[in-house]
Structure formats: structure tokens, C-alpha cells
Coordinates of C-alpha atoms and ligand atoms in Angstrom, one line a residue:
M14 CA 1.7 152.3 -45.9
I15 CA -1.6 153.6 -47.3
R16 CA -0.9 157.2 -45.7
R17 CA 2.6 157.2 -47.2
S18 CA 1.1 156.1 -50.7
C19 CA -1.5 159.0 -50.4
A20 CA 1.3 161.5 -49.5
L21 CA 3.4 160.2 -52.5
A22 CA 0.3 160.6 -54.8
A23 CA -0.4 164.2 -53.4
A24 CA 3.3 165.1 -53.9
C25 CA 3.1 163.8 -57.6
A26 CA -0.1 165.7 -58.1
A27 CA 1.6 168.9 -56.7
L28 CA 4.7 168.4 -59.0
G29 CA 2.4 167.7 -62.0
A30 CA 0.7 171.1 -61.3
C31 CA 3.7 173.0 -61.7
N32 CA 5.5 170.8 -64.1
N33 CA 6.4 173.4 -66.6
Y34 CA 8.1 175.5 -64.0
Q35 CA 11.6 174.2 -64.4
T36 CA 12.0 171.8 -67.3
A37 CA 14.5 171.2 -70.0
L38 CA 11.6 169.9 -72.0
G39 CA 9.6 173.2 -71.8
G40 CA 10.8 174.7 -75.1
D41 CA 9.8 178.3 -73.8
G42 CA 12.8 179.9 -75.3
A43 CA 14.3 180.0 -78.7
D44 CA 17.4 177.9 -77.7
S45 CA 15.4 175.7 -75.7
A46 CA 12.9 175.0 -78.3
N47 CA 15.8 173.9 -80.6
F48 CA 17.2 171.8 -77.9
V49 CA 13.8 169.9 -77.4
G50 CA 13.5 169.5 -81.2
L51 CA 17.2 167.9 -81.1
F52 CA 16.3 166.0 -78.2
W53 CA 13.3 164.1 -79.8
V54 CA 15.4 163.4 -83.0
F55 CA 18.1 161.7 -80.8
F56 CA 15.5 160.0 -78.8
A57 CA 13.8 158.5 -81.9
V58 CA 16.9 157.5 -83.8
C59 CA 18.4 155.9 -80.6
A60 CA 15.1 154.2 -79.6
F61 CA 14.8 152.7 -83.2
M62 CA 18.3 151.4 -83.2
Y63 CA 17.9 150.0 -79.6
L64 CA 14.8 148.3 -80.6
L65 CA 16.5 146.9 -83.5
L66 CA 19.4 145.6 -81.6
L67 CA 17.1 144.2 -78.8
G68 CA 15.1 142.3 -81.6
A69 CA 18.5 140.9 -83.1
F70 CA 19.6 139.9 -79.8
L71 CA 16.2 138.0 -79.0
I72 CA 16.4 136.2 -82.3
A73 CA 20.0 135.1 -81.7
L74 CA 18.9 133.8 -78.3
A75 CA 16.1 131.8 -79.8
R76 CA 18.4 130.4 -82.6
S77 CA 21.0 129.5 -80.1
R78 CA 18.4 127.4 -78.1
R79 CA 17.5 125.6 -81.2
S80 CA 21.1 124.8 -82.3
D81 CA 21.7 123.1 -78.8
E82 CA 19.6 120.3 -80.0
P83 CA 21.6 117.3 -81.6
R84 CA 22.2 117.6 -85.3
I85 CA 23.0 115.1 -88.0
V86 CA 26.3 116.0 -89.9
D87 CA 25.7 115.8 -93.5
N88 CA 28.8 114.0 -94.9
G89 CA 31.1 116.7 -93.4
K90 CA 29.6 119.4 -95.8
H91 CA 29.8 122.8 -94.5
H92 CA 26.3 124.7 -94.0
E93 CA 26.1 128.3 -93.5
S94 CA 24.1 128.7 -90.4
A95 CA 22.4 131.9 -91.4
P96 CA 22.6 132.8 -95.1
F97 CA 20.6 136.0 -94.5
L98 CA 23.3 137.2 -91.9
R99 CA 25.5 139.0 -94.5
P100 CA 22.8 141.3 -96.0
L101 CA 21.6 142.0 -92.5
I102 CA 24.9 143.1 -91.4
V103 CA 25.2 145.5 -94.5
V104 CA 21.6 146.9 -93.7
W105 CA 22.7 147.4 -90.1
G106 CA 25.8 149.4 -90.9
A107 CA 24.0 151.5 -93.3
L108 CA 21.3 152.2 -90.8
T109 CA 24.0 153.1 -88.3
L110 CA 25.7 155.4 -90.8
I111 CA 22.4 157.0 -91.7
G112 CA 21.4 157.6 -88.1
L113 CA 24.6 159.1 -87.0
S114 CA 24.8 161.3 -90.1
A115 CA 21.2 162.7 -89.2
L116 CA 22.2 163.4 -85.7
T117 CA 25.4 165.2 -86.7
I118 CA 23.4 167.3 -89.5
E119 CA 20.6 168.1 -87.1
S120 CA 23.1 169.1 -84.3
F121 CA 25.0 171.3 -86.8
F122 CA 21.8 173.1 -87.7
V123 CA 20.7 173.6 -84.2
D124 CA 24.1 175.1 -83.3
R125 CA 23.9 177.4 -86.3
S126 CA 20.2 178.4 -85.4
N127 CA 21.3 179.3 -81.8
A128 CA 24.2 181.3 -83.0
A129 CA 22.1 183.3 -85.4
D130 CA 19.5 183.9 -82.5
A131 CA 22.4 185.4 -80.4
A132 CA 23.5 187.7 -83.1
H133 CA 21.3 190.7 -82.4
P134 CA 20.4 191.3 -78.8
Q135 CA 17.8 194.0 -78.0
L136 CA 18.3 194.0 -74.2
V137 CA 21.5 193.5 -72.1
V138 CA 21.2 192.4 -68.5
N139 CA 24.3 191.8 -66.3
V140 CA 24.2 189.0 -63.7
T141 CA 27.0 188.7 -61.1
A142 CA 27.1 185.6 -59.0
N143 CA 28.0 185.4 -55.4
Q144 CA 28.1 182.8 -52.7
W145 CA 24.9 182.2 -52.8
W146 CA 22.9 184.8 -54.6
W147 CA 22.5 186.4 -58.1
D148 CA 23.1 190.3 -58.4
V149 CA 21.0 191.3 -61.4
K150 CA 21.6 194.9 -63.2
Y151 CA 19.7 196.4 -66.1
S152 CA 21.1 199.4 -67.9
T153 CA 18.3 201.2 -69.6
S154 CA 19.2 202.7 -73.0
G155 CA 19.8 206.5 -72.9
A156 CA 19.4 206.4 -69.0
T157 CA 22.3 206.9 -66.6
T158 CA 20.8 205.1 -63.8
T159 CA 21.4 201.3 -63.4
I160 CA 18.3 199.3 -62.1
R161 CA 19.5 196.7 -59.8
T162 CA 17.7 193.7 -58.3
A163 CA 18.6 190.4 -56.8
N164 CA 17.8 186.6 -57.3
E165 CA 15.2 187.4 -60.0
L166 CA 15.2 188.0 -63.6
H167 CA 12.2 189.8 -65.6
L168 CA 12.5 189.4 -69.3
P169 CA 10.2 190.7 -72.1
V170 CA 8.7 188.0 -74.3
D171 CA 10.0 187.9 -77.9
V172 CA 13.0 190.2 -77.1
P173 CA 16.3 188.6 -77.8
T174 CA 18.4 189.4 -74.6
E175 CA 22.1 189.0 -73.8
V176 CA 22.9 188.1 -70.3
T177 CA 26.5 188.9 -69.3
L178 CA 27.8 186.9 -66.6
Q179 CA 30.4 187.3 -64.0
S180 CA 31.3 185.9 -60.6
N181 CA 32.7 187.4 -57.5
D182 CA 34.1 184.3 -55.8
V183 CA 33.8 180.8 -57.2
I184 CA 32.7 179.1 -60.4
H185 CA 28.8 179.1 -60.5
S186 CA 26.7 178.1 -63.5
L187 CA 23.5 179.8 -64.7
W188 CA 20.8 177.4 -66.0
I189 CA 17.2 178.4 -66.9
P190 CA 16.3 175.2 -68.4
N191 CA 12.9 176.3 -69.9
L192 CA 14.7 179.1 -71.9
A193 CA 18.3 178.0 -72.7
G194 CA 21.3 175.8 -71.9
K195 CA 23.9 176.3 -69.0
Q196 CA 26.7 178.9 -68.9
D197 CA 29.3 179.0 -66.3
L198 CA 30.3 182.2 -64.5
I199 CA 34.0 182.3 -63.8
P200 CA 35.8 184.7 -61.6
G201 CA 37.8 187.4 -63.7
R202 CA 36.0 186.5 -66.9
V203 CA 32.9 187.8 -68.7
T204 CA 30.9 185.1 -70.3
D205 CA 27.4 185.3 -71.7
V206 CA 24.1 183.5 -72.5
Q207 CA 21.6 184.4 -75.0
L208 CA 17.9 184.2 -73.8
W209 CA 15.0 184.6 -76.3
P210 CA 11.8 183.7 -74.4
R211 CA 8.9 182.8 -76.6
K212 CA 6.3 182.3 -73.9
I213 CA 4.9 184.5 -71.0
G214 CA 5.2 182.6 -67.8
L215 CA 7.0 181.9 -64.4
F216 CA 10.0 179.9 -64.6
R217 CA 12.9 178.8 -62.2
G218 CA 16.6 179.1 -62.8
Q219 CA 19.3 177.2 -60.7
C220 CA 22.9 177.4 -60.2
A221 CA 24.2 174.3 -62.0
E222 CA 27.7 174.3 -60.8
F223 CA 28.4 173.1 -57.0
C224 CA 29.6 176.3 -55.4
G225 CA 29.5 175.7 -51.7
V226 CA 27.2 174.6 -49.0
Q227 CA 24.3 176.6 -50.1
H228 CA 24.5 175.6 -53.8
A229 CA 21.0 174.4 -53.6
H230 CA 19.7 177.7 -52.3
M231 CA 20.9 179.7 -55.3
A232 CA 17.7 179.7 -57.4
L233 CA 16.7 182.5 -59.8
D234 CA 13.1 183.4 -60.2
V235 CA 12.6 184.1 -63.9
T236 CA 9.3 186.1 -65.1
V237 CA 8.7 186.5 -68.7
E238 CA 6.1 189.0 -69.3
S239 CA 4.8 191.2 -72.2
K240 CA 6.8 194.2 -73.4
A241 CA 4.3 196.6 -71.7
D242 CA 4.3 194.7 -68.4
F243 CA 8.3 194.5 -68.5
R244 CA 8.6 198.3 -69.1
K245 CA 6.1 198.9 -66.1
W246 CA 8.2 196.6 -64.0
L247 CA 11.5 198.3 -65.0
A248 CA 10.1 201.8 -64.4
A249 CA 8.9 200.7 -61.0
Q250 CA 12.2 199.0 -60.0
G251 CA 13.9 202.4 -61.0
R252 CA 12.0 204.4 -58.4
P253 CA 13.3 204.8 -54.8
A254 CA 12.1 202.7 -52.1
A255 CA 8.5 203.2 -50.5
Q256 CA 8.6 205.5 -47.3
P257 CA 7.5 204.0 -44.1
G258 CA 3.8 204.5 -43.5
N259 CA 3.2 204.0 -39.8
P260 CA 5.3 204.1 -36.7
V261 CA 6.1 200.4 -36.7
E262 CA 7.5 200.6 -40.3
M263 CA 9.3 203.8 -39.2
A264 CA 11.0 201.8 -36.4
G265 CA 12.0 199.2 -39.0
Y266 CA 13.4 201.9 -41.3
R267 CA 15.4 203.4 -38.6
F268 CA 16.8 200.2 -37.5
V269 CA 17.7 199.0 -41.1
T270 CA 19.3 202.3 -42.3
T271 CA 21.4 202.9 -39.2
S272 CA 22.6 199.5 -38.1
A273 CA 24.9 196.9 -39.8
C274 CA 22.1 196.2 -42.3
A275 CA 22.9 199.4 -44.1
S276 CA 26.6 198.7 -44.6
C277 CA 25.8 195.5 -46.8
H278 CA 22.5 196.2 -48.3
N279 CA 21.4 199.1 -50.6
I280 CA 17.9 200.6 -50.4
A281 CA 17.7 203.5 -52.9
G282 CA 16.4 206.8 -51.5
T283 CA 17.7 205.9 -48.0
P284 CA 20.9 205.9 -46.1
A285 CA 21.4 202.3 -46.6
G286 CA 24.0 202.2 -49.5
G287 CA 25.9 198.8 -49.1
G288 CA 26.8 197.2 -52.2
V289 CA 27.9 193.6 -51.1
A290 CA 24.5 192.0 -50.3
P291 CA 21.2 191.9 -52.2
D292 CA 19.5 195.3 -53.0
L293 CA 16.5 195.6 -51.0
T294 CA 14.9 198.6 -52.6
H295 CA 11.9 196.6 -53.9
F296 CA 12.6 193.4 -51.9
A297 CA 8.9 192.7 -51.2
S298 CA 8.0 192.5 -54.8
R299 CA 10.1 189.4 -55.3
R300 CA 8.7 185.8 -55.3
S301 CA 11.2 184.3 -52.7
I302 CA 13.7 185.4 -50.0
A303 CA 17.4 184.6 -50.1
A304 CA 17.5 183.0 -53.6
G305 CA 14.8 180.6 -53.2
A306 CA 15.5 179.7 -49.6
L307 CA 11.9 180.6 -48.6
P308 CA 8.6 182.0 -50.3
M309 CA 8.2 185.6 -50.0
S310 CA 5.7 186.5 -47.2
E311 CA 5.9 188.8 -44.0
A312 CA 5.9 185.7 -42.0
N313 CA 8.8 184.4 -43.7
V314 CA 10.7 187.6 -43.7
R315 CA 10.2 187.5 -39.9
A316 CA 11.5 184.0 -39.6
W317 CA 14.4 184.7 -42.0
I318 CA 15.7 187.8 -40.2
S319 CA 15.4 186.3 -36.8
D320 CA 17.8 183.4 -37.8
P321 CA 19.2 183.4 -41.3
Q322 CA 21.8 180.9 -40.4
H323 CA 18.9 178.4 -39.7
F324 CA 17.5 178.6 -43.0
K325 CA 20.8 179.2 -45.0
P326 CA 23.8 178.0 -42.9
G327 CA 27.0 179.4 -44.1
S328 CA 25.6 182.4 -45.9
Q329 CA 27.2 186.0 -45.5
M330 CA 23.8 187.0 -43.6
P331 CA 24.6 187.0 -39.9
T332 CA 22.1 185.9 -37.2
M333 CA 21.8 189.2 -35.1
P334 CA 20.6 189.3 -31.6
L335 CA 17.2 191.1 -32.3
S336 CA 14.3 191.4 -29.8
G337 CA 10.7 190.3 -31.0
T338 CA 9.7 193.9 -31.5
E339 CA 12.7 194.6 -33.6
V340 CA 12.1 191.7 -35.9
S341 CA 8.4 192.7 -36.3
A342 CA 9.4 196.2 -37.0
I343 CA 12.1 195.3 -39.5
A344 CA 9.8 192.8 -41.2
A345 CA 7.0 195.4 -41.5
Y346 CA 9.3 198.0 -43.1
L347 CA 10.6 195.3 -45.6
D348 CA 7.3 194.1 -46.5
R349 CA 6.5 197.8 -47.5
L350 CA 9.3 197.8 -50.1
K351 CA 7.1 196.5 -52.9
Ligands
CUA403 CU1 26.3 179.0 -57.3 CU2 26.0 176.7 -57.2

């Protein structure tokens, strides 16, 4: 029992340590900050009304107890049991009207403010959802190349960004609670969500619409960084993949670029040019593997490629019959793709 309590306390402490990583009360984006303000106004108004109602209920309960006691009837005269009841009901009605009006007006202004924020995006990112991963494309202004990554979104702080959303299979929903509200990704339609991050930090987005057995493993790592860091990251992502640096990595490179891997995955600057699976050009620079299924590390890459179906059953990545030497070589090469 004690051990279980200790484990619970440790888990709470661990959650507390990263409590701003994925929260709708973070207010780290313009829309999210508006929502947080709106939430507290709703909370205050509703809590006030709730406490009033509870108070009235308790008073009524106390009075009903008292009225159970035997009473002397005064010559059949009618006595109003609570003369103050009528003004109280009027005050209650007025408070309800004022409260509901305040909530309506506040909601209207938040909606207007969010719409105004969305009017002039300075950066456009295209996100396509798949079962169960995110395909992310940046089209840099003036450049002909499209920079492609997967399961991660880098955003410059204080830059209004429009994220256009598409889906290749079923309906998904993009939700980065620290930055903005949810938006559905619907096959055959283009939707969008406006992100205007206000604080530098690491956040977590999540698919918020049940989309199949691996819905929970459809996370999006979000990095909000300074404009200079963002430019540096984008430039690095635009470069071709690193060359293998030793014989083990070379063996991995050969396997990945000549086997079935190459028909699904793209690695820029190599013969691997598949387009239906996550782009691996800078795979090892990401924070997680397979949309949040595992944290990024060479050991986890090895575990993942040994048996993807163990970690993400139902995903498109098949478990291939690989020898231990092949797994080590592939993991060593992929780990080089920073
Ligand atoms: Cu995609 Cu749930």
C-alpha cells in the first residue's frame, strides 16, 4: 500500500514537472490566451451563481425543518411564509440575465479577436493527416523546394501562422491545446487552423478525433522557438541527408535505400524516394519515433525497426524479418540522420 502511494506521489511529481507541456490552460498562443481568459470568466460567473443557488437551497432546507414544527393557526388568517421571497426572485432573475449577457458578450469579443488574429498569416504550413502520423510541409517564400518533415511542427514565436489541414484517409483532428482550439482534417476538403505562438517552449499536439486503433499514438511534437532558431532549423531541414560516416552506417544506408524501406520513405539525396510514409531525411533530429510511440534514441530506433507492430499494432510499417546485424546497421544509419 505504502509502495503504491509512493508510486502515485512520484507519478504526480513527474506530471507536475511537465504540467505545461500539454494543457488547454497554458495560454501560450494568442487564441489559447483568449480561451483561457474566457474560461476564467465562465468559471467565475458559474461558480458565483452555483454558490448562490447552493446557499438558497440550504436556507430553504433549514426553513422547511422549522416549518415541520406544530403551528398555531391565527383565526384562519393567511400569513405569507416569506415576505422577502418576491424581491429575492427578482434579484435572482436580474443576476441570471446579467451573468448570461456577460458570457455572451465576452464570447463574442473572443471570437472577433481570434478572427482578427487569423487575418494576416506570415507563414503557411501544410499538414496532412494519415493513419497514424502527421505529414508536415513548409513552403519557403521564393524557394521552389518544399521542406518536409513528420510528426513535428516547428513554429517561430510571435509569427501568425496558418496551418492548412488535409487528410488522406479518415477524419482526424489537430489539437495543440497550448496554442489553439481543435480543427478537423476531413478527406477531400482543406481546412485550416491559425497558430500564433506567444511563448517559446516545447508542447504536445494530439489527434483529437478517434481515427482507428492507433489514435492515441498520433502525437505531434511542437517546438516554438525564436525566429533565428526557426530559420536555422528550416535551413537544416532543407539540406539533403547526412552521408554514412562508417562501415556500419554504410551497411545501414545500403539496406534502407535498396530494400522495401525506399519504396515508402523518402531520404533526400539518396535513392530512397517513397512518398507514403514519414520522410526520414532528418529523422534523428526529432523528439519521438512514430508519432509519439517512443522517445527518440538509438536504442528505441533499434527496438522500433525490430518489431514496429509490437509498439504500434495496425500501423502501415510492417515487421520485417531482419537479423540483429541488419537492425544495428539500420539504426546506426538512421541515428546519423540529424
Ligand atoms: Cu488521427 Cu485520431
